[in-house]
N, CA, C and O atoms as a CHARMM CRD file, in Angstrom:
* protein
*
  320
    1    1 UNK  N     30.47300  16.60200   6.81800 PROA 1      0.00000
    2    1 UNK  CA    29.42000  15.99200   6.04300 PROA 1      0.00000
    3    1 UNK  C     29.88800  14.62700   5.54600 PROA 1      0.00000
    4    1 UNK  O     31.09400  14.39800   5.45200 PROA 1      0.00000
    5    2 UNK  N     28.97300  13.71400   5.22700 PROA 2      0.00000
    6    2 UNK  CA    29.30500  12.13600   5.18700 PROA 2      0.00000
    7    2 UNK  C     29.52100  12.07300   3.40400 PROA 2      0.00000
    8    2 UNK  O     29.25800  13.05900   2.71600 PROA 2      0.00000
    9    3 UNK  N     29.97100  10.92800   2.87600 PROA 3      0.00000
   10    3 UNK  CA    29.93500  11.00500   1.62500 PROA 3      0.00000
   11    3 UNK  C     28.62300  10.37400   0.90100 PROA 3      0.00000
   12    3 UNK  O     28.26100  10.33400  -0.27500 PROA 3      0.00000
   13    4 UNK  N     28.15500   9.97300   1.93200 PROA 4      0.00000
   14    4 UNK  CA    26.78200   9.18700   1.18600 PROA 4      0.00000
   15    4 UNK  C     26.06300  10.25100   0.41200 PROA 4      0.00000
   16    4 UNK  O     26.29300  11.42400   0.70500 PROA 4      0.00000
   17    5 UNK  N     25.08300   9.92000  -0.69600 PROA 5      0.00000
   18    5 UNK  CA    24.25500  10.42200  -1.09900 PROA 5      0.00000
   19    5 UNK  C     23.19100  10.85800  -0.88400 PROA 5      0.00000
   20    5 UNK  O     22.78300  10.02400  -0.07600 PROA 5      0.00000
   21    6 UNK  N     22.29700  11.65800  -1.01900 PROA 6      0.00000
   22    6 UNK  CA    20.86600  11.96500  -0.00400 PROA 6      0.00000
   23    6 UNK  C     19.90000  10.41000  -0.95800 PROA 6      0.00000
   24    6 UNK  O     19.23800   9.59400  -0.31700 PROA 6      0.00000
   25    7 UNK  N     20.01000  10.36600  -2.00700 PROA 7      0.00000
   26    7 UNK  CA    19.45100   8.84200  -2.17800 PROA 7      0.00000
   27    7 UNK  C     19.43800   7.64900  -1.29400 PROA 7      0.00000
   28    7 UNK  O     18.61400   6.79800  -0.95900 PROA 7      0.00000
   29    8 UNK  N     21.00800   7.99800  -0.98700 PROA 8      0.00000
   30    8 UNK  CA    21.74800   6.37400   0.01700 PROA 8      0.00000
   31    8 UNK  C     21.14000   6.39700   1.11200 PROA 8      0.00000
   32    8 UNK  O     20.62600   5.37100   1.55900 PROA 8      0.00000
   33    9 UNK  N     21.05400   8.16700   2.07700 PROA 9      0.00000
   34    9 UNK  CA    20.39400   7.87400   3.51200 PROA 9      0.00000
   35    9 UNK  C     19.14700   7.70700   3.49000 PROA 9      0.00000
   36    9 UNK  O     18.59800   7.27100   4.50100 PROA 9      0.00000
   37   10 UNK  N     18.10300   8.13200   1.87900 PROA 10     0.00000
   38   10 UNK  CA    16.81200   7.85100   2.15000 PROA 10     0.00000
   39   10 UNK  C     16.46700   6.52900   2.32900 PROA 10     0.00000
   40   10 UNK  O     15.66200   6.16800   3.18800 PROA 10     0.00000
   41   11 UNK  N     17.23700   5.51400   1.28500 PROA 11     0.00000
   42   11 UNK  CA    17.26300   3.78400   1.63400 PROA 11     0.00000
   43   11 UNK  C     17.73800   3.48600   2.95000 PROA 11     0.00000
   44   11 UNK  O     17.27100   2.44700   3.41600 PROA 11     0.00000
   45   12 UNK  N     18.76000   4.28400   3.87600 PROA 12     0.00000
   46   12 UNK  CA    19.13300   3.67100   4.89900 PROA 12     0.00000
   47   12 UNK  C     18.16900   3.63900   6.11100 PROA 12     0.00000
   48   12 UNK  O     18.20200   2.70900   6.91700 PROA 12     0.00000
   49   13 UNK  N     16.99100   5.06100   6.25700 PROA 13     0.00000
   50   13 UNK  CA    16.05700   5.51800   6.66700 PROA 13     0.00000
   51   13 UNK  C     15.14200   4.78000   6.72600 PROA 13     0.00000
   52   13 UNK  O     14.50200   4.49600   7.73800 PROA 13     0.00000
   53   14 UNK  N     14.92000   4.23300   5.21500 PROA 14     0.00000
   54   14 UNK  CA    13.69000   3.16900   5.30500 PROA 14     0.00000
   55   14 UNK  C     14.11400   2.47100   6.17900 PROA 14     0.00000
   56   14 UNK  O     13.70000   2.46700   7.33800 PROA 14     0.00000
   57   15 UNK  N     15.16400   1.66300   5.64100 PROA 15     0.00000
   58   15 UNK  CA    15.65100   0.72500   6.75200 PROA 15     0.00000
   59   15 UNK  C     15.51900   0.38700   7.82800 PROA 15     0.00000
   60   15 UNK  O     15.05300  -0.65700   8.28200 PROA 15     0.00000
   61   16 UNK  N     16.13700   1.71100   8.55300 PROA 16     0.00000
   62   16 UNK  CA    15.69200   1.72800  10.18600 PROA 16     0.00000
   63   16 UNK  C     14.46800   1.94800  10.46400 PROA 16     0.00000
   64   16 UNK  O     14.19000   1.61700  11.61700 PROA 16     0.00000
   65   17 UNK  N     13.49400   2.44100   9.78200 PROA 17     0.00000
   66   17 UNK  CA    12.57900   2.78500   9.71300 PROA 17     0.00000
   67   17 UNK  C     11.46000   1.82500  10.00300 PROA 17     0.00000
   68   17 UNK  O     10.48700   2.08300  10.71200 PROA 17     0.00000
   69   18 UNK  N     11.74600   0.45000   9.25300 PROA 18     0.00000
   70   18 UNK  CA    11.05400  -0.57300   9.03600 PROA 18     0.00000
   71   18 UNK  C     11.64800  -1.61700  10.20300 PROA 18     0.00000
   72   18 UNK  O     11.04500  -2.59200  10.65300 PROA 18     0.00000
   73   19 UNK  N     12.90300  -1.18900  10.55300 PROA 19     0.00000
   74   19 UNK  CA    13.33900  -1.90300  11.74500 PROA 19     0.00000
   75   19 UNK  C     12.57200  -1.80500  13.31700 PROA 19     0.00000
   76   19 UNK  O     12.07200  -2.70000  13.99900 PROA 19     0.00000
   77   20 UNK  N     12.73100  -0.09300  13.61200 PROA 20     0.00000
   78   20 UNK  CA    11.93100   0.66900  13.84200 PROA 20     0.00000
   79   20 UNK  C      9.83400   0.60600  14.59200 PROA 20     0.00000
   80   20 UNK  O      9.18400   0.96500  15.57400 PROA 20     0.00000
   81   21 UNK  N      9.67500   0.00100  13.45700 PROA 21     0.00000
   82   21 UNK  CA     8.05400  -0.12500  13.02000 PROA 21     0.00000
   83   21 UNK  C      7.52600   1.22200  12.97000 PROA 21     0.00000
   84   21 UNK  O      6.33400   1.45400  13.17300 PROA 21     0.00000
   85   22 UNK  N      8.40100   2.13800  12.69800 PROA 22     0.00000
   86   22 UNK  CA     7.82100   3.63500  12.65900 PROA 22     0.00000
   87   22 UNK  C      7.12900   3.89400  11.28000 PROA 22     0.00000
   88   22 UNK  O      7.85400   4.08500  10.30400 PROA 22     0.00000
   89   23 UNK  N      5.48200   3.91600  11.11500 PROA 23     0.00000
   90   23 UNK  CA     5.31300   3.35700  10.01700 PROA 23     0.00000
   91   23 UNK  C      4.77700   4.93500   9.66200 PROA 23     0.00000
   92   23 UNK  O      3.99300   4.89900   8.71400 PROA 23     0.00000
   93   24 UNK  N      4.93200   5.87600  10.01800 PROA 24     0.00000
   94   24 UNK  CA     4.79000   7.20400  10.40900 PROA 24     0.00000
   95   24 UNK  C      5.93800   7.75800   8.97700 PROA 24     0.00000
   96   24 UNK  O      5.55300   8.06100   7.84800 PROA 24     0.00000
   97   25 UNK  N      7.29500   7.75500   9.44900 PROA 25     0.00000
   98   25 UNK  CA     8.49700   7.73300   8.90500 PROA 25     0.00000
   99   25 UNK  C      8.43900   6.74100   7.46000 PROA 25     0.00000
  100   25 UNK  O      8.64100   7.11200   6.30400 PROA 25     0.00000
  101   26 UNK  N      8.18300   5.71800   7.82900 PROA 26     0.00000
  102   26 UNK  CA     8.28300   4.88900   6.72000 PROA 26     0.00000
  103   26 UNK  C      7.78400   5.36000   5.22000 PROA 26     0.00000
  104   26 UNK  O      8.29000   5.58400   4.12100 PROA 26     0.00000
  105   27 UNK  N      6.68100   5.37100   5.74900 PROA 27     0.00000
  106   27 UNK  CA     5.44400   6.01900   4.90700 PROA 27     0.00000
  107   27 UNK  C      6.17300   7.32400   4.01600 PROA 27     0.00000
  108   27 UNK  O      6.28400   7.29900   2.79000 PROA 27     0.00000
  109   28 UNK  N      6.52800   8.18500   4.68000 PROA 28     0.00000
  110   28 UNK  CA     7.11000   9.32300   4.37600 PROA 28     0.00000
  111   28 UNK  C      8.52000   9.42200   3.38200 PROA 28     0.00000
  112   28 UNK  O      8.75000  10.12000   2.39500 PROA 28     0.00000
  113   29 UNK  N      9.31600   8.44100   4.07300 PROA 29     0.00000
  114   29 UNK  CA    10.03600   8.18600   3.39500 PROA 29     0.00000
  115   29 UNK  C     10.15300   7.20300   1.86100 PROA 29     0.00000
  116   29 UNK  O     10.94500   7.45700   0.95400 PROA 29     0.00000
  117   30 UNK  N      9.29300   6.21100   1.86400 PROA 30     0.00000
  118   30 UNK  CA     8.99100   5.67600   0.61700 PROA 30     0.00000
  119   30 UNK  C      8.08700   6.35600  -0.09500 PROA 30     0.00000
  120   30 UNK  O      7.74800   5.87200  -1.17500 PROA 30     0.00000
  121   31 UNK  N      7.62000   7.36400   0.25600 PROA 31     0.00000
  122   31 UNK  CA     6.87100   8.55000  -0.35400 PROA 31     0.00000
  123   31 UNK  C      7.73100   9.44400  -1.87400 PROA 31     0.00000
  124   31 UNK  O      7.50900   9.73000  -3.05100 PROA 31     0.00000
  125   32 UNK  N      9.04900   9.60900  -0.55200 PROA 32     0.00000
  126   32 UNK  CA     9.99200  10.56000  -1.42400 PROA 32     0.00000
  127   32 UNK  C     10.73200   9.68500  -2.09400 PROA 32     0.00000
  128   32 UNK  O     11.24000  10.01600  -3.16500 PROA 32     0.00000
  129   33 UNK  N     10.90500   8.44400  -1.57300 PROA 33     0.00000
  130   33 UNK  CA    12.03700   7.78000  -2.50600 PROA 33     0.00000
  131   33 UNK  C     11.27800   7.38500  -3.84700 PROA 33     0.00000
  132   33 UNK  O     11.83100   7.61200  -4.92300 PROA 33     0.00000
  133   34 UNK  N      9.79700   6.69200  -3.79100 PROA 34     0.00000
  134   34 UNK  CA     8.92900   6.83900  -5.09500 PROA 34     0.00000
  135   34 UNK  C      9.19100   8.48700  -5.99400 PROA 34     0.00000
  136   34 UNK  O      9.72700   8.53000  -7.10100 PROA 34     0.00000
  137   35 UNK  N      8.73400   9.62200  -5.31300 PROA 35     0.00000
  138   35 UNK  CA     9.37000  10.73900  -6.29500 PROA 35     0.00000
  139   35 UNK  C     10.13600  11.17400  -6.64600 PROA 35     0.00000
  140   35 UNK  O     10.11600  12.06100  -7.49900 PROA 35     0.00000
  141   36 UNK  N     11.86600  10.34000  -5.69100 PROA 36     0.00000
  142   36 UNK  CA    13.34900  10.43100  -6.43500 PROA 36     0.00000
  143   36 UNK  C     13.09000   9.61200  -7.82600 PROA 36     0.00000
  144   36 UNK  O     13.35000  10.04700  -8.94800 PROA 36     0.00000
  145   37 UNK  N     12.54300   8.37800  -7.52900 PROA 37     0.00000
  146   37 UNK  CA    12.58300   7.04500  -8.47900 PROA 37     0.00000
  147   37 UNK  C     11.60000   7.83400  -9.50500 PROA 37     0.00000
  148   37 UNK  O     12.18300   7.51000 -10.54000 PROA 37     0.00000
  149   38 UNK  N     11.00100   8.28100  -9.74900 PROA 38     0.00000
  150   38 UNK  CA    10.47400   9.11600 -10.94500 PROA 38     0.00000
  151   38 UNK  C     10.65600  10.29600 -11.47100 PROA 38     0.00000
  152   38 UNK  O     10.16800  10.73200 -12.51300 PROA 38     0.00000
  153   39 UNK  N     11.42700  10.85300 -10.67300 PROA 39     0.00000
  154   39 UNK  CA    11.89200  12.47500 -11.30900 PROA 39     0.00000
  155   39 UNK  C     13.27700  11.47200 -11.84300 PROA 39     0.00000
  156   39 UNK  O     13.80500  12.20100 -12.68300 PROA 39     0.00000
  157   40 UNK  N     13.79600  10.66800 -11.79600 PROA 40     0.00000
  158   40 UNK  CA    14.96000  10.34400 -12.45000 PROA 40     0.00000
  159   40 UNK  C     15.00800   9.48900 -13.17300 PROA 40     0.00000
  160   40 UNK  O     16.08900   9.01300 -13.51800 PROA 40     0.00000
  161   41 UNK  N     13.54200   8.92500 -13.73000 PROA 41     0.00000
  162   41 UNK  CA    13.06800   8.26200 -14.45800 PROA 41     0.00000
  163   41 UNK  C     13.06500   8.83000 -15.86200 PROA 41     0.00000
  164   41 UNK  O     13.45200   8.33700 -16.92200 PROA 41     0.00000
  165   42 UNK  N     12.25300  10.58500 -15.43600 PROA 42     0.00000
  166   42 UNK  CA    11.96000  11.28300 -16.60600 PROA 42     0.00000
  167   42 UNK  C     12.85200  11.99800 -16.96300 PROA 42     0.00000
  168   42 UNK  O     12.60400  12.64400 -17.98200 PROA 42     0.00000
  169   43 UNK  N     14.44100  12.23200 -16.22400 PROA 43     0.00000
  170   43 UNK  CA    15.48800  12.53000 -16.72900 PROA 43     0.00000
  171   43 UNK  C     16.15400  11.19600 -17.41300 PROA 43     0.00000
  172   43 UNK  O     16.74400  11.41500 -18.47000 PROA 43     0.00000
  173   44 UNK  N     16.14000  10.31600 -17.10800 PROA 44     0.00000
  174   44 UNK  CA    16.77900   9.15100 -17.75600 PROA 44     0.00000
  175   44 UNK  C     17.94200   8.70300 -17.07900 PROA 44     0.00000
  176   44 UNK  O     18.62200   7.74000 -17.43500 PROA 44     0.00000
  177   45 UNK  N     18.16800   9.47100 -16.03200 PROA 45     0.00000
  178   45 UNK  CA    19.50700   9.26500 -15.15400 PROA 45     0.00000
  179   45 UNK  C     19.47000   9.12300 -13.55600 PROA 45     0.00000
  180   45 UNK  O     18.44000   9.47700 -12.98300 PROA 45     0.00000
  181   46 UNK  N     20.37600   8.70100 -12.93000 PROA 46     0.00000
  182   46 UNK  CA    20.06100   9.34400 -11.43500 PROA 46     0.00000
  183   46 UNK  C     20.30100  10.65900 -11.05500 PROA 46     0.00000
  184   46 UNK  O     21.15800  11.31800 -11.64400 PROA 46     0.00000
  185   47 UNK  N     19.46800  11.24500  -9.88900 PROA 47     0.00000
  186   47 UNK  CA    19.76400  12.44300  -9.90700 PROA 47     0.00000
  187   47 UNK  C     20.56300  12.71400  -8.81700 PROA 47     0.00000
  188   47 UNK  O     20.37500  12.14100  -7.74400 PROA 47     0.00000
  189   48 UNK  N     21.44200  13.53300  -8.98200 PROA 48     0.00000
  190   48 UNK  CA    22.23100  14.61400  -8.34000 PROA 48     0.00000
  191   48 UNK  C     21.71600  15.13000  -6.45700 PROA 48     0.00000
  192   48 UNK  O     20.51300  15.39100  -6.46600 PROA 48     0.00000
  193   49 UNK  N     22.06600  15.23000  -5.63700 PROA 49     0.00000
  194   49 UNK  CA    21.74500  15.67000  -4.09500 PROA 49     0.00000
  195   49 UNK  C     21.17900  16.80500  -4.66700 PROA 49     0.00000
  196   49 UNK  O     20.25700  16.83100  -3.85100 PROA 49     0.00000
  197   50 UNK  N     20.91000  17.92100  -5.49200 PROA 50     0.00000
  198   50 UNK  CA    20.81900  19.20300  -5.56100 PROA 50     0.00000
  199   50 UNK  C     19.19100  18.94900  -6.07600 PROA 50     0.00000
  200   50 UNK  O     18.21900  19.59400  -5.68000 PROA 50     0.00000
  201   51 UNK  N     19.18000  17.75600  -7.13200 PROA 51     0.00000
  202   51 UNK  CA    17.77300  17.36700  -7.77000 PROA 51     0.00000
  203   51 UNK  C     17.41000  16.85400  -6.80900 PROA 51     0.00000
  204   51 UNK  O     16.43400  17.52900  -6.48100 PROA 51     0.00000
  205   52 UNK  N     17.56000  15.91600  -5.94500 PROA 52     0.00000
  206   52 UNK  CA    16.97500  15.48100  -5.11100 PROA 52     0.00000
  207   52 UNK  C     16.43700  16.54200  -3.82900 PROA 52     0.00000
  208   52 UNK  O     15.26800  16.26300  -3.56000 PROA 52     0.00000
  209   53 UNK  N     16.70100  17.10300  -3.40500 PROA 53     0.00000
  210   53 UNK  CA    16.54400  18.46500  -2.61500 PROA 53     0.00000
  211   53 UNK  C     15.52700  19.15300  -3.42100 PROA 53     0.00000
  212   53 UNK  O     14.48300  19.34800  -2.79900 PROA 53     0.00000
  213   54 UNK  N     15.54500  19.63000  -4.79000 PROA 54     0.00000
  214   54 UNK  CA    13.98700  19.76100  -4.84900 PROA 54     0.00000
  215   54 UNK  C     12.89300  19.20800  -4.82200 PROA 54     0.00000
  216   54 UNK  O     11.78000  19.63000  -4.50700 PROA 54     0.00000
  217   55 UNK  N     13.41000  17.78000  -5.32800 PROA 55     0.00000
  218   55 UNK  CA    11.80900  16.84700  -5.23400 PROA 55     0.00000
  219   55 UNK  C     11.35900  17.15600  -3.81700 PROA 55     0.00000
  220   55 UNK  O     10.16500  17.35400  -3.59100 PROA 55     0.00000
  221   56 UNK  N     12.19600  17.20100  -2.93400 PROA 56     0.00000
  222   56 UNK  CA    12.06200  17.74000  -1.58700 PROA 56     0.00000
  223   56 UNK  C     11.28700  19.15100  -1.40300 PROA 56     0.00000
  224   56 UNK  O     10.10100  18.99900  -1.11300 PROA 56     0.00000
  225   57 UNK  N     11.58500  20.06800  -1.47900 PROA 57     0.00000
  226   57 UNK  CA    11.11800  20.88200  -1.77400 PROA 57     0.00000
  227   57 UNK  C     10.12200  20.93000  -2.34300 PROA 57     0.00000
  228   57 UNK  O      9.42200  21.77000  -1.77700 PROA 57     0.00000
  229   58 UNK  N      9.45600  20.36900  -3.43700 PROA 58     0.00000
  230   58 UNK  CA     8.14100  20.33300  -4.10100 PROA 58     0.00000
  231   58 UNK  C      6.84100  19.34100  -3.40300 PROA 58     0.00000
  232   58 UNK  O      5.61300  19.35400  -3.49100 PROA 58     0.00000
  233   59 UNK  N      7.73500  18.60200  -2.76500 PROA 59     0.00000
  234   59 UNK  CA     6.56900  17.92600  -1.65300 PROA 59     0.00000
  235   59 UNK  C      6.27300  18.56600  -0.20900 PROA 59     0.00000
  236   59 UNK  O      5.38700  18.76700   0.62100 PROA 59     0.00000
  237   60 UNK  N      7.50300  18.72900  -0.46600 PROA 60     0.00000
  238   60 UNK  CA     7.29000  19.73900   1.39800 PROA 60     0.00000
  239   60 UNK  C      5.72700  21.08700   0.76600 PROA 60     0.00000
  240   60 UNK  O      4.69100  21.34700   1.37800 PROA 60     0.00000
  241   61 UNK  N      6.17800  21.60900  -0.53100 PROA 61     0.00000
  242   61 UNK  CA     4.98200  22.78300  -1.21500 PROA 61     0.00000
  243   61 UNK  C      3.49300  22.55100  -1.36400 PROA 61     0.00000
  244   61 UNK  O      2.42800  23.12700  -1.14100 PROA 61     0.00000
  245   62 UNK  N      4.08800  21.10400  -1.98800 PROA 62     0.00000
  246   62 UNK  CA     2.55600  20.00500  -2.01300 PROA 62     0.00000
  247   62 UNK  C      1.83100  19.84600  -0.47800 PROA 62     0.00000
  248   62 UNK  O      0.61300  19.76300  -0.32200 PROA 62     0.00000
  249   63 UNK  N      2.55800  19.82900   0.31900 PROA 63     0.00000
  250   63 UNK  CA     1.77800  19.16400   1.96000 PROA 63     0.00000
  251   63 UNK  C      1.37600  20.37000   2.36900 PROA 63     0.00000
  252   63 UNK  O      0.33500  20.51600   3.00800 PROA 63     0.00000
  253   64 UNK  N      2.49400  21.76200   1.90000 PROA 64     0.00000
  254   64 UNK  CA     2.09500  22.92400   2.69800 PROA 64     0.00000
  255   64 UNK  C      0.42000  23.26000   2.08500 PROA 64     0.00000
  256   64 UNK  O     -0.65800  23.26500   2.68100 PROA 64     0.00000
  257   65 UNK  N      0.73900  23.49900   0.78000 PROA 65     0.00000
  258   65 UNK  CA    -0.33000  23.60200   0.19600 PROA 65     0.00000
  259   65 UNK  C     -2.28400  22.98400   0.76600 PROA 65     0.00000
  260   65 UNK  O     -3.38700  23.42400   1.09300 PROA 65     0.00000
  261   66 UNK  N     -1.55500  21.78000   0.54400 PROA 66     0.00000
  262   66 UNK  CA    -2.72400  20.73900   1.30400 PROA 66     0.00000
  263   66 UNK  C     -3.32300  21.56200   2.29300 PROA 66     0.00000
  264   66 UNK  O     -4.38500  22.18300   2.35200 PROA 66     0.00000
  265   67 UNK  N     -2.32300  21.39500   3.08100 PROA 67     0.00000
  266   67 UNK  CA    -2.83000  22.21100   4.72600 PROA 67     0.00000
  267   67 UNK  C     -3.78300  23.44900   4.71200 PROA 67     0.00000
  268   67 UNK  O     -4.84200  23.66600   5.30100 PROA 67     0.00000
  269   68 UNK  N     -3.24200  23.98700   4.07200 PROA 68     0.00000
  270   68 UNK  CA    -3.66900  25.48400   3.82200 PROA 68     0.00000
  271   68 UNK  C     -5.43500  25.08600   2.95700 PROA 68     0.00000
  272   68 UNK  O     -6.44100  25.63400   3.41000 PROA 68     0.00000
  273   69 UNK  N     -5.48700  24.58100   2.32900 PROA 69     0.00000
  274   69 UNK  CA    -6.49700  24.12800   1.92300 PROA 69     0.00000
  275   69 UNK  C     -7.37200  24.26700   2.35800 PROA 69     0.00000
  276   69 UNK  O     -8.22000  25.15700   2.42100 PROA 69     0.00000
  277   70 UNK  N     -7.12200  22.67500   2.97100 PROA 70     0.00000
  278   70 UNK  CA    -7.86600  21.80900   4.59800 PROA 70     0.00000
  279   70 UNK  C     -8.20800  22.89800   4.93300 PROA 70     0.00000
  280   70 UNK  O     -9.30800  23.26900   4.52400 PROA 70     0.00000
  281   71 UNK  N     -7.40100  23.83600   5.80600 PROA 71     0.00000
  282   71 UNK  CA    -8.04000  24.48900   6.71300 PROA 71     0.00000
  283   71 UNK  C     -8.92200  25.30400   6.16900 PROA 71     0.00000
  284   71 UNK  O     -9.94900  25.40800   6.84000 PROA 71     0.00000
  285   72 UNK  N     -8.88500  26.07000   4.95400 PROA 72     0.00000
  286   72 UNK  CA    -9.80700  27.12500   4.43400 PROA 72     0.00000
  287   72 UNK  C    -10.90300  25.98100   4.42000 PROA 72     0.00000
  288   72 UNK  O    -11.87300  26.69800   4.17400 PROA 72     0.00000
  289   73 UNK  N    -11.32100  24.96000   4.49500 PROA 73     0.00000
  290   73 UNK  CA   -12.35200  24.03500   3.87800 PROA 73     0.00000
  291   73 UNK  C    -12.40300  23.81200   5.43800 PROA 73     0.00000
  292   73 UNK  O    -13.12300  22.81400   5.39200 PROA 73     0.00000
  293   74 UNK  N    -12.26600  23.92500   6.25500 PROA 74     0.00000
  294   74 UNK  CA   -12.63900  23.57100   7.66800 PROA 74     0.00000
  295   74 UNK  C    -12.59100  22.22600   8.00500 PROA 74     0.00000
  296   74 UNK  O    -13.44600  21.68900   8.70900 PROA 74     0.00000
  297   75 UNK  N    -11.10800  21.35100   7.27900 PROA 75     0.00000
  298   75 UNK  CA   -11.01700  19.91900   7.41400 PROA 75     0.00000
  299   75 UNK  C     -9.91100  19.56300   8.45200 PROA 75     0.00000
  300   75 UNK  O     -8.93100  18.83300   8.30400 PROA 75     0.00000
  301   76 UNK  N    -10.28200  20.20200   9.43700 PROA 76     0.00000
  302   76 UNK  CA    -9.15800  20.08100  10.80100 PROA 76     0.00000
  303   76 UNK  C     -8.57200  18.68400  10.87400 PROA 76     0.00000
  304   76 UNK  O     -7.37300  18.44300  11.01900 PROA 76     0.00000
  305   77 UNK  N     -9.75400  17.59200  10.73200 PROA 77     0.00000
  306   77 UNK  CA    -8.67000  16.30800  10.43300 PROA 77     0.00000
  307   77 UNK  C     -7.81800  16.22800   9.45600 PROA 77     0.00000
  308   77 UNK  O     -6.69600  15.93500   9.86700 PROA 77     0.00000
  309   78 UNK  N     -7.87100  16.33200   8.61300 PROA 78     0.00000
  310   78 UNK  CA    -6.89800  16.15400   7.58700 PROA 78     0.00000
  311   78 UNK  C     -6.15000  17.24500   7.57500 PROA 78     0.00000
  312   78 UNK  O     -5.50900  17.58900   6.58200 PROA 78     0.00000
  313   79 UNK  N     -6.16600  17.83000   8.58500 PROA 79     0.00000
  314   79 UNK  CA    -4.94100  19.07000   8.35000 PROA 79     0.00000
  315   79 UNK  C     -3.79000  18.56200   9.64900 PROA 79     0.00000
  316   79 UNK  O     -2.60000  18.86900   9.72700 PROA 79     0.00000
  317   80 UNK  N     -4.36200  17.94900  10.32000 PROA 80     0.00000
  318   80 UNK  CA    -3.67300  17.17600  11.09900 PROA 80     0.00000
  319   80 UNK  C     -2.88100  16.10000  10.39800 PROA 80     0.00000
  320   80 UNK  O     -2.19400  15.31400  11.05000 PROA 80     0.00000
């Protein structure tokens, strides 16, 4: 395992990301780095790989969620 931080590879991600033009990824990724940058806002500190892994987790819940939705609502596009 590398020593970087899961913070460090999400900035490095953008990076390539935007190098890239994968605006797919991009998107996604300045997604989560906006909800690192505020879950560690409202701690007052930076957070930890372990905090960061849930913000992870709580969006991955959020999209599942969505989906599940969508589909009960018969919104096949947006479940895509």
């Amino acid at each position: 395992m590398s020593d970087t931080t899961l913070s460090a590879q999400v900035n490095a991600g953008i990076v390539t990301a935007m190098k890239a033009k994968d605006a797919g990824r991009l998107g996604a990724l300045r997604m989560l780095k906006a909800a690192v940058m505020n879950r560690g806002i409202e701690k007052g500190r930076d957070l930890d790989d372990a905090e960061v892994l849930q913000v992870v987790s709580q969006l991955v819940k959020q999209r599942r969620d969505s989906i599940e939705q969508f589909a009960a609502a018969g919104r096949q596009d947006l479940v895509e």
